[in-house]
mmCIF file of the C-alpha atoms, coordinates in Angstrom:
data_MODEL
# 
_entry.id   MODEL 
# 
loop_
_atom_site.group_PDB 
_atom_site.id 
_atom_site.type_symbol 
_atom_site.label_atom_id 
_atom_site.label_alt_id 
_atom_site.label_comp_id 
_atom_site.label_asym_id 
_atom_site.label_entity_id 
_atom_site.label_seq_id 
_atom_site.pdbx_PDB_ins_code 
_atom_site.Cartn_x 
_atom_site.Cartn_y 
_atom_site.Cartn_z 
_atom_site.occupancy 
_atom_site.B_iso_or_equiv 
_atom_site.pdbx_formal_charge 
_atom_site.auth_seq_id 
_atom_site.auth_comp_id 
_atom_site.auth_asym_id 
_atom_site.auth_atom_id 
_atom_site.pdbx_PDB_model_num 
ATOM 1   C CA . UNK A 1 1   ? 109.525 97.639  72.193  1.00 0.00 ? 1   UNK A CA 1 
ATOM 2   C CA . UNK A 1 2   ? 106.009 96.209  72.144  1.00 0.00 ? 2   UNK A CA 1 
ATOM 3   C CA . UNK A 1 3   ? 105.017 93.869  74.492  1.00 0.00 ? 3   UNK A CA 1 
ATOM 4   C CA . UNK A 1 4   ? 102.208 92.671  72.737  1.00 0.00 ? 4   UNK A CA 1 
ATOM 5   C CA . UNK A 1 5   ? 101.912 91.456  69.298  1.00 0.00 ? 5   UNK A CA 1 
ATOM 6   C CA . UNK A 1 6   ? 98.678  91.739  68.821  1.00 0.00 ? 6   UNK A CA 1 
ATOM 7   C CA . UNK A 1 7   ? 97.210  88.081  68.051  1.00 0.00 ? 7   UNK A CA 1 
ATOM 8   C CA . UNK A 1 8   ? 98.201  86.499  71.289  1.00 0.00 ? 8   UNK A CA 1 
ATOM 9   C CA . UNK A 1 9   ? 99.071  86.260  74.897  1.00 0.00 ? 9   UNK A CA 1 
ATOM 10  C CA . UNK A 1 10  ? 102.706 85.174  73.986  1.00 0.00 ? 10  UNK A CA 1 
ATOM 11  C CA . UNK A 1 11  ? 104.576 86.872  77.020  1.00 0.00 ? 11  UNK A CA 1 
ATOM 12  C CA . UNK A 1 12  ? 102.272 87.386  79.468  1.00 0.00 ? 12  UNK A CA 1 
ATOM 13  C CA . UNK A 1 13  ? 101.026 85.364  82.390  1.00 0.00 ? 13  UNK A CA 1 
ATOM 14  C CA . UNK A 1 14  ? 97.104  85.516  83.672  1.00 0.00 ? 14  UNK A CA 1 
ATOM 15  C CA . UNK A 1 15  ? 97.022  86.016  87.609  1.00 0.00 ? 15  UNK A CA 1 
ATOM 16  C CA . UNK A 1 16  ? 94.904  83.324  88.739  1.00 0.00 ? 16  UNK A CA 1 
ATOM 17  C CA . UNK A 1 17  ? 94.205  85.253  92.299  1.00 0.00 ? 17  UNK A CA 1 
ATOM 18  C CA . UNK A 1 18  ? 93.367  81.608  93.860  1.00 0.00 ? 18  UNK A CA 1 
ATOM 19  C CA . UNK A 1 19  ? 91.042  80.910  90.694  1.00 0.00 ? 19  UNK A CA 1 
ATOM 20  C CA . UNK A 1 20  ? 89.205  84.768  91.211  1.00 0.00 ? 20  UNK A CA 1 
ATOM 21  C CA . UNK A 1 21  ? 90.736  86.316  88.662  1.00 0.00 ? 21  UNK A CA 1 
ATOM 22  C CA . UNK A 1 22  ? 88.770  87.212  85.613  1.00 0.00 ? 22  UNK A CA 1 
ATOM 23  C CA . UNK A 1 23  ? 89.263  85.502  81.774  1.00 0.00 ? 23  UNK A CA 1 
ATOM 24  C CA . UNK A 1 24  ? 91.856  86.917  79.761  1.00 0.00 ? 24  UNK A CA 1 
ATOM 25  C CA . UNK A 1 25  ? 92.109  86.717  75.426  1.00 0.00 ? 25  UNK A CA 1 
ATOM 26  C CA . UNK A 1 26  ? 93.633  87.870  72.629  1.00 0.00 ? 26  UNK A CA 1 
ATOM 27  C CA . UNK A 1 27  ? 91.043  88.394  69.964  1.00 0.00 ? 27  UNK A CA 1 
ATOM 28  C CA . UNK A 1 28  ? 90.872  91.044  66.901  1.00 0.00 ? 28  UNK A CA 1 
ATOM 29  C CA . UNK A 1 29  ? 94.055  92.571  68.143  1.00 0.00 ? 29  UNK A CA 1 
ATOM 30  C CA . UNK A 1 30  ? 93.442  93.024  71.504  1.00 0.00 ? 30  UNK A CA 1 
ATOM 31  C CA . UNK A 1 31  ? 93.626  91.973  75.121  1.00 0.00 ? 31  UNK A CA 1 
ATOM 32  C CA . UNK A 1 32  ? 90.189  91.443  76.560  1.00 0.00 ? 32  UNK A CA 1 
ATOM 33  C CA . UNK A 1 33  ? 90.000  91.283  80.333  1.00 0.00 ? 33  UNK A CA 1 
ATOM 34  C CA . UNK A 1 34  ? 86.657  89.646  82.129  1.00 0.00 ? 34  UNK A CA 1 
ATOM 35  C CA . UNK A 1 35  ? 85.332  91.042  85.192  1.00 0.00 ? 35  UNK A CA 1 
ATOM 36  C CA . UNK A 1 36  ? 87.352  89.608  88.386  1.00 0.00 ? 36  UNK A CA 1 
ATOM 37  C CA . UNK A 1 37  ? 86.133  88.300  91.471  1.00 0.00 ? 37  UNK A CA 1 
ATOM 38  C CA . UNK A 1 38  ? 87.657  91.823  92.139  1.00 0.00 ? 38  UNK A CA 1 
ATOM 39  C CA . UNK A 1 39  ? 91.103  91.614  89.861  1.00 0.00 ? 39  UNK A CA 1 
ATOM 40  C CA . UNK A 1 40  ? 91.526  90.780  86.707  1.00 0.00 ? 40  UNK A CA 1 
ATOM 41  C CA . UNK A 1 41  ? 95.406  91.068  85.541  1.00 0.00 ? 41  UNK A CA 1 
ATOM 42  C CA . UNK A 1 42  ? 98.193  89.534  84.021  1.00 0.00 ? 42  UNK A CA 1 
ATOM 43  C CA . UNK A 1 43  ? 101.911 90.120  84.076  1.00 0.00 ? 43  UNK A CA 1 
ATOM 44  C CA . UNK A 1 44  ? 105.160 89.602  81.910  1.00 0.00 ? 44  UNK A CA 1 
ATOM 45  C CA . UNK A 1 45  ? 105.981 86.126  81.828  1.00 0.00 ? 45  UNK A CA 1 
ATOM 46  C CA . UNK A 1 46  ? 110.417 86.864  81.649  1.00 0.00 ? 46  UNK A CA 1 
ATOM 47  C CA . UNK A 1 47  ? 109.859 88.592  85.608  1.00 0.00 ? 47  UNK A CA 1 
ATOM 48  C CA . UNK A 1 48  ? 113.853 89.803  84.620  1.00 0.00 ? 48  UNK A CA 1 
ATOM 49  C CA . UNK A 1 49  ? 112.090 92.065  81.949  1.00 0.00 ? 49  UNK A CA 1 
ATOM 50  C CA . UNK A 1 50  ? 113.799 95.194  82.369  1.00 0.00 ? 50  UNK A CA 1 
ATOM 51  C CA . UNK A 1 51  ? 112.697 99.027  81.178  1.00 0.00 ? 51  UNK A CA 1 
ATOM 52  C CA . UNK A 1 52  ? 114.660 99.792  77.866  1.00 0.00 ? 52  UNK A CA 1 
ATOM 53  C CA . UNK A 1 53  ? 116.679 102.553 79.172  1.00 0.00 ? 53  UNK A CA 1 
ATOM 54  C CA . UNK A 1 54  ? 116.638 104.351 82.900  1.00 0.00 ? 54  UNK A CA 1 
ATOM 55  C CA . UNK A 1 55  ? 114.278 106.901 81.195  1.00 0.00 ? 55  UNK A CA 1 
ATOM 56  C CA . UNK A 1 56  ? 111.433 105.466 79.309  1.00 0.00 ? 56  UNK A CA 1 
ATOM 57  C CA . UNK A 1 57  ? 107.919 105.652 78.596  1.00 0.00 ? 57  UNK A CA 1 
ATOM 58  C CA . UNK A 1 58  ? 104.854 103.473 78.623  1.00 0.00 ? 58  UNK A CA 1 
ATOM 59  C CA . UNK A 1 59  ? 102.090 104.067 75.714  1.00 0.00 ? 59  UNK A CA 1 
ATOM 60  C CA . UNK A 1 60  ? 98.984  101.995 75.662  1.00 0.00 ? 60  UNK A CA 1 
ATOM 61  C CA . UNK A 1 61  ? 95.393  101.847 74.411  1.00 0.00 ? 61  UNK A CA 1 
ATOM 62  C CA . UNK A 1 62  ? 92.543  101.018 76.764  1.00 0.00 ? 62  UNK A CA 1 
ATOM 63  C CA . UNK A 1 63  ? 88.636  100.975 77.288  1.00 0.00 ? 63  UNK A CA 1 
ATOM 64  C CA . UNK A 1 64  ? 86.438  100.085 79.975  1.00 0.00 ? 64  UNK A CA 1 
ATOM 65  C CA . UNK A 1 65  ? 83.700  97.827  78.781  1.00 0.00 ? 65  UNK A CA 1 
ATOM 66  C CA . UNK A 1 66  ? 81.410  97.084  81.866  1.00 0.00 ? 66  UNK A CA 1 
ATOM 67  C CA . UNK A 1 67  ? 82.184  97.637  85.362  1.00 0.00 ? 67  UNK A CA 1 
ATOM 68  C CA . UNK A 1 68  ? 82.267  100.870 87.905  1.00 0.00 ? 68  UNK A CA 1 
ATOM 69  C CA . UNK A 1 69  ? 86.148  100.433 88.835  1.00 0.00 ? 69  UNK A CA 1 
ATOM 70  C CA . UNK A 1 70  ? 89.188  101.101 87.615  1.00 0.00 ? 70  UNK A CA 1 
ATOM 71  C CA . UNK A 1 71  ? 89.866  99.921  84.165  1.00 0.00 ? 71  UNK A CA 1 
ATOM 72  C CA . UNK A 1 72  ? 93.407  99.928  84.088  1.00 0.00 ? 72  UNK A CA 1 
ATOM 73  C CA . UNK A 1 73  ? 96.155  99.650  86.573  1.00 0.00 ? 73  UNK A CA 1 
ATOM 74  C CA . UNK A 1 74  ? 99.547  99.528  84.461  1.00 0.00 ? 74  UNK A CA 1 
ATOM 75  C CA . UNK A 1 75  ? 102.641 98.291  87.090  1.00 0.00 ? 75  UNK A CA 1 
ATOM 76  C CA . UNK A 1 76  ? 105.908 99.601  85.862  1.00 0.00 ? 76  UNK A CA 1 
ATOM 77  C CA . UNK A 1 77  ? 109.329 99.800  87.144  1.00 0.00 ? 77  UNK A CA 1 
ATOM 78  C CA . UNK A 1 78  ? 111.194 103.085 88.764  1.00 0.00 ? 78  UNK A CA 1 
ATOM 79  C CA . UNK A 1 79  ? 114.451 102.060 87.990  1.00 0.00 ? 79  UNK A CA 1 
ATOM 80  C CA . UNK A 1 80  ? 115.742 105.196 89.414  1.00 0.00 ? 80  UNK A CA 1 
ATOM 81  C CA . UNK A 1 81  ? 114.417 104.163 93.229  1.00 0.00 ? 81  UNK A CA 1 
ATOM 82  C CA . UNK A 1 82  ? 114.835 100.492 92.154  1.00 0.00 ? 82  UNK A CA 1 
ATOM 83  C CA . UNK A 1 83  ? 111.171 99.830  92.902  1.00 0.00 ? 83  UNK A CA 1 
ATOM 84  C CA . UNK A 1 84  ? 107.829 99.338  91.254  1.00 0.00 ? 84  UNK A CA 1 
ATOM 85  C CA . UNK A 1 85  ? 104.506 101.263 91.246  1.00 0.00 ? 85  UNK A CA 1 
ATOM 86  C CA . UNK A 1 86  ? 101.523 101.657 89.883  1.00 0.00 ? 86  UNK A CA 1 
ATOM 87  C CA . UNK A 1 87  ? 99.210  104.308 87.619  1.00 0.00 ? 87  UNK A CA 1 
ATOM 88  C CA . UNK A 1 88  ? 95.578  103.779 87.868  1.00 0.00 ? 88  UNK A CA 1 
ATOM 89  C CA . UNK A 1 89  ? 92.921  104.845 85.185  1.00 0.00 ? 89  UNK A CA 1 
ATOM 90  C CA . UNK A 1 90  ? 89.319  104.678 87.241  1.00 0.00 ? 90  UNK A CA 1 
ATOM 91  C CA . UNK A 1 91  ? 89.655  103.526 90.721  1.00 0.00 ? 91  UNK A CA 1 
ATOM 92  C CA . UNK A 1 92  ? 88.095  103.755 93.715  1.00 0.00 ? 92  UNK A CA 1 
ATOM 93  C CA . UNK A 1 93  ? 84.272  103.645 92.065  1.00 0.00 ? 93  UNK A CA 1 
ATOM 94  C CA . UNK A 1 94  ? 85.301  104.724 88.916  1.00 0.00 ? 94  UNK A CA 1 
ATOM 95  C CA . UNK A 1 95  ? 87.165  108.003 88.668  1.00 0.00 ? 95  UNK A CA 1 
ATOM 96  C CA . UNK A 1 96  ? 90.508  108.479 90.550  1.00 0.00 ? 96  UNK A CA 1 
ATOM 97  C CA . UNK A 1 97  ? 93.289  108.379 88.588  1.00 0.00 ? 97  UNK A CA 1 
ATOM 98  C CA . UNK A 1 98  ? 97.077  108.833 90.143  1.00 0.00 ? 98  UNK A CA 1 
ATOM 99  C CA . UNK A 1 99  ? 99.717  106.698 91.250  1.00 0.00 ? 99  UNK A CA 1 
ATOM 100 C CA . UNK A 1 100 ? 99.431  104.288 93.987  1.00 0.00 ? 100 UNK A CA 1 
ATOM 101 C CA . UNK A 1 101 ? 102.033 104.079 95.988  1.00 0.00 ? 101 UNK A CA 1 
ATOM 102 C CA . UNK A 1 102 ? 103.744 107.612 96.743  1.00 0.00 ? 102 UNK A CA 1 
ATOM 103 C CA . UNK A 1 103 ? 105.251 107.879 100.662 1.00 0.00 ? 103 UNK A CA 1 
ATOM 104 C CA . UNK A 1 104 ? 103.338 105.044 101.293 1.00 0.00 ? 104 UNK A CA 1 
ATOM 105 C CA . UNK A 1 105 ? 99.994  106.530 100.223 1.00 0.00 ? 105 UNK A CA 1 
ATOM 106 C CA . UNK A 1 106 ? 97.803  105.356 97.405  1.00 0.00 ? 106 UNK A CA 1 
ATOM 107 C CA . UNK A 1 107 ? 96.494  107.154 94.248  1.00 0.00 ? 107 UNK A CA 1 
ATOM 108 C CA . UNK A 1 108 ? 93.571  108.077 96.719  1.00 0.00 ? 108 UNK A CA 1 
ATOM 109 C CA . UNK A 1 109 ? 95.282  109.874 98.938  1.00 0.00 ? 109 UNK A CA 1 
ATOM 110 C CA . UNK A 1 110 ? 98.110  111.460 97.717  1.00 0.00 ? 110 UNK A CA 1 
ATOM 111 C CA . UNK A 1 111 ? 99.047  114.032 95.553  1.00 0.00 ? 111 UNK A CA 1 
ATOM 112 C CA . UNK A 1 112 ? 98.764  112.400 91.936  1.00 0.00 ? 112 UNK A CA 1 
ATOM 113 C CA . UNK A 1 113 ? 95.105  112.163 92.795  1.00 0.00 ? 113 UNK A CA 1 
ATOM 114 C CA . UNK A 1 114 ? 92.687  113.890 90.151  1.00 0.00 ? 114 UNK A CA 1 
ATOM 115 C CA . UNK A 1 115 ? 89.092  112.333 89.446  1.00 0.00 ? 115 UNK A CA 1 
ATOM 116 C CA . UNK A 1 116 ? 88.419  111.769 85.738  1.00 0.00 ? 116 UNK A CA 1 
ATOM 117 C CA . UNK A 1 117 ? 84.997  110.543 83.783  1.00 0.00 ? 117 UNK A CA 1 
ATOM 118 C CA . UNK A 1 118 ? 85.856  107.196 82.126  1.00 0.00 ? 118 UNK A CA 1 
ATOM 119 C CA . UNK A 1 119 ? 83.143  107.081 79.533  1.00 0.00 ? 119 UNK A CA 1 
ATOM 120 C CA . UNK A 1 120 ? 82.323  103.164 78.802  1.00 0.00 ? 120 UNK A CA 1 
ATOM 121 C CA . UNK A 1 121 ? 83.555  102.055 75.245  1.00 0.00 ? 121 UNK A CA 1 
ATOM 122 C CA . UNK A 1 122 ? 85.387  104.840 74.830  1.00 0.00 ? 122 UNK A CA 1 
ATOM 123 C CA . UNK A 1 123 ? 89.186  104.181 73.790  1.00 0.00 ? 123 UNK A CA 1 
ATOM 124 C CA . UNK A 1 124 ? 91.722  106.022 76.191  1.00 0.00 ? 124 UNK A CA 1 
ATOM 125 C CA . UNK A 1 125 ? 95.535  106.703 74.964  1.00 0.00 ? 125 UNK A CA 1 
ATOM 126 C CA . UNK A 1 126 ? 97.774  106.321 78.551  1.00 0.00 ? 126 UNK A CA 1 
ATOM 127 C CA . UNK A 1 127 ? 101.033 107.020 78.533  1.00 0.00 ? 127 UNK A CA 1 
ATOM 128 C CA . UNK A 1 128 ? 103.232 107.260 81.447  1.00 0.00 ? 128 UNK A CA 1 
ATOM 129 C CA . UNK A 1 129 ? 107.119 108.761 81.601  1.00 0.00 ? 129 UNK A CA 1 
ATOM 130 C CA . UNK A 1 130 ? 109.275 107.322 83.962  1.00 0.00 ? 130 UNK A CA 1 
ATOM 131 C CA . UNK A 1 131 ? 112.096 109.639 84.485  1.00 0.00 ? 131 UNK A CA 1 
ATOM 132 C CA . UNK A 1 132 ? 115.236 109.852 87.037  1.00 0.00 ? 132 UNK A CA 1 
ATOM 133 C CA . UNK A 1 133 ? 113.145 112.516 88.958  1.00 0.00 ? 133 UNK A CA 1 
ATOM 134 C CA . UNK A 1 134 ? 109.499 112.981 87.741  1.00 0.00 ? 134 UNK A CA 1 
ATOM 135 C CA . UNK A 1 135 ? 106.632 110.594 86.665  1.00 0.00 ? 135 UNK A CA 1 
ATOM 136 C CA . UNK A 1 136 ? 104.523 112.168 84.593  1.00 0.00 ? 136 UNK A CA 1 
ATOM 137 C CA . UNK A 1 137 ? 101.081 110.323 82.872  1.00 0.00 ? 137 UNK A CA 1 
ATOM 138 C CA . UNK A 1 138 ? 98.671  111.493 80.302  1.00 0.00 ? 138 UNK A CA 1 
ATOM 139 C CA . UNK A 1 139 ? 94.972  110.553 79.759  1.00 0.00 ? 139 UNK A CA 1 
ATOM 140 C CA . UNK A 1 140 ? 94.671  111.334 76.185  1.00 0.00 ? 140 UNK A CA 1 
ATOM 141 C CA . UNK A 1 141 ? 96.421  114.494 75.772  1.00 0.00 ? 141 UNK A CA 1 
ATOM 142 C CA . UNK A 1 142 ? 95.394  115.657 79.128  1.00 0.00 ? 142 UNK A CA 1 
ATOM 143 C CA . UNK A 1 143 ? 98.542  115.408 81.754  1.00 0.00 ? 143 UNK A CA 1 
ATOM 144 C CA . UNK A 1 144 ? 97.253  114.099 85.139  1.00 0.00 ? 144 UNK A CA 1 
ATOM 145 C CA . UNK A 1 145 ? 100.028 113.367 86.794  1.00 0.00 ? 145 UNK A CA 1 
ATOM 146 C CA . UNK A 1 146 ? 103.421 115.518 87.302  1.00 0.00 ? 146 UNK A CA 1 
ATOM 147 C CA . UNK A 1 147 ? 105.134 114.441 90.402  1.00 0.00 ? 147 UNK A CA 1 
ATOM 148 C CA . UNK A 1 148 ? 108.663 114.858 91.840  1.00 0.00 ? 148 UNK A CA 1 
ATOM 149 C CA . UNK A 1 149 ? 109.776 111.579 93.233  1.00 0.00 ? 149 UNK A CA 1 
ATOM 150 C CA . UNK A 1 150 ? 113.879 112.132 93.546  1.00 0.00 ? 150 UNK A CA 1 
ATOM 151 C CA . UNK A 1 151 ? 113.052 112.637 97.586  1.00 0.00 ? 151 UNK A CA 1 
ATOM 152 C CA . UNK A 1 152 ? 110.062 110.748 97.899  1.00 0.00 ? 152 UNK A CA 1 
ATOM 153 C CA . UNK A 1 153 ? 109.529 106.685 98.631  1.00 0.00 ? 153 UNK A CA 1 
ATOM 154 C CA . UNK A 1 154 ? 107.883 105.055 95.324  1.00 0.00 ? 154 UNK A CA 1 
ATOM 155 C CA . UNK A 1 155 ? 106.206 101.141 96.425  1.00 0.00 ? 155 UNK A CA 1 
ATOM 156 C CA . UNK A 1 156 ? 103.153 99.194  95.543  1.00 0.00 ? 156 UNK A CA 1 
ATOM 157 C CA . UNK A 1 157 ? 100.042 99.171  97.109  1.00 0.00 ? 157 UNK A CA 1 
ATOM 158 C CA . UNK A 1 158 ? 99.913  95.917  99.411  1.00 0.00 ? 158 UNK A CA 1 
ATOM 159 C CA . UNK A 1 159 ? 97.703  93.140  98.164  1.00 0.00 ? 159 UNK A CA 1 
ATOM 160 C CA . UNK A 1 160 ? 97.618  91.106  95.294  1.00 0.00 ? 160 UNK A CA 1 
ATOM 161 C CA . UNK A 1 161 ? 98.399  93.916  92.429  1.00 0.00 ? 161 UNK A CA 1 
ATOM 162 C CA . UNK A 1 162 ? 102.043 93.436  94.065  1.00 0.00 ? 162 UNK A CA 1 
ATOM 163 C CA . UNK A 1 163 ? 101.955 90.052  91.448  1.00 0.00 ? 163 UNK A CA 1 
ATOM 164 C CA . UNK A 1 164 ? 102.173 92.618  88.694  1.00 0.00 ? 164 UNK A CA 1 
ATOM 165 C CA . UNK A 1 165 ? 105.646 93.648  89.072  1.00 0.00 ? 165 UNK A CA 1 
ATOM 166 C CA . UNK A 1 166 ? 107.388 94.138  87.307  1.00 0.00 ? 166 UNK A CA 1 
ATOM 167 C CA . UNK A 1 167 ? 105.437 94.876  84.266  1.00 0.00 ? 167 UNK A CA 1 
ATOM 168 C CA . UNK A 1 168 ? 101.599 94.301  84.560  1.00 0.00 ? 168 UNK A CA 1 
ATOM 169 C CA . UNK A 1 169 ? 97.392  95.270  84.086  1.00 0.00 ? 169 UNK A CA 1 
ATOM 170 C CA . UNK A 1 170 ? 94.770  95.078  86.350  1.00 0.00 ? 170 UNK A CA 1 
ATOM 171 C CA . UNK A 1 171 ? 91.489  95.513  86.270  1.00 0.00 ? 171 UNK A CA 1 
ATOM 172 C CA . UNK A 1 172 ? 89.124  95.726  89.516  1.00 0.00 ? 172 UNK A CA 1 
ATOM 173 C CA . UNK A 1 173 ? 85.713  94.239  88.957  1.00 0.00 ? 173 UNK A CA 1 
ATOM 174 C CA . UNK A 1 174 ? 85.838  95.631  85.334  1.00 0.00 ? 174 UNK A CA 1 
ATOM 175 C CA . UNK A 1 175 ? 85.715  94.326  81.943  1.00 0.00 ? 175 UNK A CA 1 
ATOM 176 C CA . UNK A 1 176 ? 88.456  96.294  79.538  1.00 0.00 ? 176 UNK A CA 1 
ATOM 177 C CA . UNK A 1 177 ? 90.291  95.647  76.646  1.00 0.00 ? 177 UNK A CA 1 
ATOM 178 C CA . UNK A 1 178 ? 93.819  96.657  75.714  1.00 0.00 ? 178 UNK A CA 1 
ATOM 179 C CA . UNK A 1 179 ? 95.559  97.521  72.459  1.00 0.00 ? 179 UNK A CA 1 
ATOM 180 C CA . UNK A 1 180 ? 99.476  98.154  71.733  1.00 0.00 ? 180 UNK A CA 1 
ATOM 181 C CA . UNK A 1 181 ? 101.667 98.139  74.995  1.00 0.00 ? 181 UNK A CA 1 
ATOM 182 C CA . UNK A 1 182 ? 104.684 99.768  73.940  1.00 0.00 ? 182 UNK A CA 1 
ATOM 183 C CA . UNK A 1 183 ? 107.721 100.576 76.136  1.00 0.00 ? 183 UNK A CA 1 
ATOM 184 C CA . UNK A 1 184 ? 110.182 103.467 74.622  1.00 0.00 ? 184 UNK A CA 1 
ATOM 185 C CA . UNK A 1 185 ? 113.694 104.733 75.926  1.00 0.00 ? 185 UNK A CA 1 
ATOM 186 C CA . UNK A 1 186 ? 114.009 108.501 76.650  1.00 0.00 ? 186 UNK A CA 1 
ATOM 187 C CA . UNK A 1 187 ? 116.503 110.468 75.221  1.00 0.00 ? 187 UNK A CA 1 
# 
């Protein structure tokens, strides 16, 4: 299922943030996000949207194009602990990449954390598998993330990515563009 069809925002909703949020267009066939006043993000417009199967996937094309924060925070539901979290590409000055929230802790501080060099301009292929007991995400071909979650409390970070549920992008203080959201059931 894509969620983006490539010539518009038809589906999505821009996150205003109390008029901080950043610009947001569809142009050449991609979404280009404008630095926030920190966040830049939008969100699925049908909130109801639900994952295609229990076990899916997430695949999607991104780039950082000016900033020293994360590029991309992708919101997803865990329908398996009936929450939402969150996998960020870039954050906290640029190179942490993990989940944010597991037990309560963010991708800073808990185990998903690795630190990655986002190269500006440089196109990034995310994916991230939501299974009934393991996320896993990828960087490229490079798996950064492999964590049991059957025994352990999946949330969102408090603050205003918590508008992004249940299917959304951030950016913090970061210009980006997006290409081809895709959401795929696992067999």
């Amino acid at each position: 299922q894509e969620l983006f069809d490539g010539k518009s925002l038809a589906g999505w909703q821009r996150l205003d943030f109390e008029g901080s949020g950043g610009r947001i267009e569809a142009s050449n066939g991609s979404i280009l996000f404008s630095r926030g006043n920190p966040l830049t993000a939008m969100v699925v417009s049908d909130r109801g949207l639900m994952p295609p199967a229990e076990e899916y996937e997430i695949i999607l094309r991104a780039r950082k194009m000016d900033g020293r924060d994360f590029f991309c925070a992708l919101t997803f539901p865990v329908p398996a602990q009936s929450a939402c979290c969150t996998f960020v590409a870039g954050g906290w000055g640029g190179g942490v990449t993990g989940i944010s929230n597991i037990d309560n802790l963010d991708a800073n501080r808990n185990t998903t954390r690795s630190s990655l060099r986002y190269e500006t301009g440089k196109w990034y292929d995310l994916k991230v598998e939501i299974r009934r007991e393991r996320i896993r995400c990828w960087v490229d071909q490079r798996l950064v993330v492999n964590t049991l979650i059957a025994d352990k409390t999946i949330s969102m970070r408090p603050g205003d990515i918590e508008q992004c549920q249940p299917f959304g992008i951030a950016s913090f203080a970061t210009a980006s563009e997006f290409k081809s959201l895709r959401l795929r059931a696992l067999p």
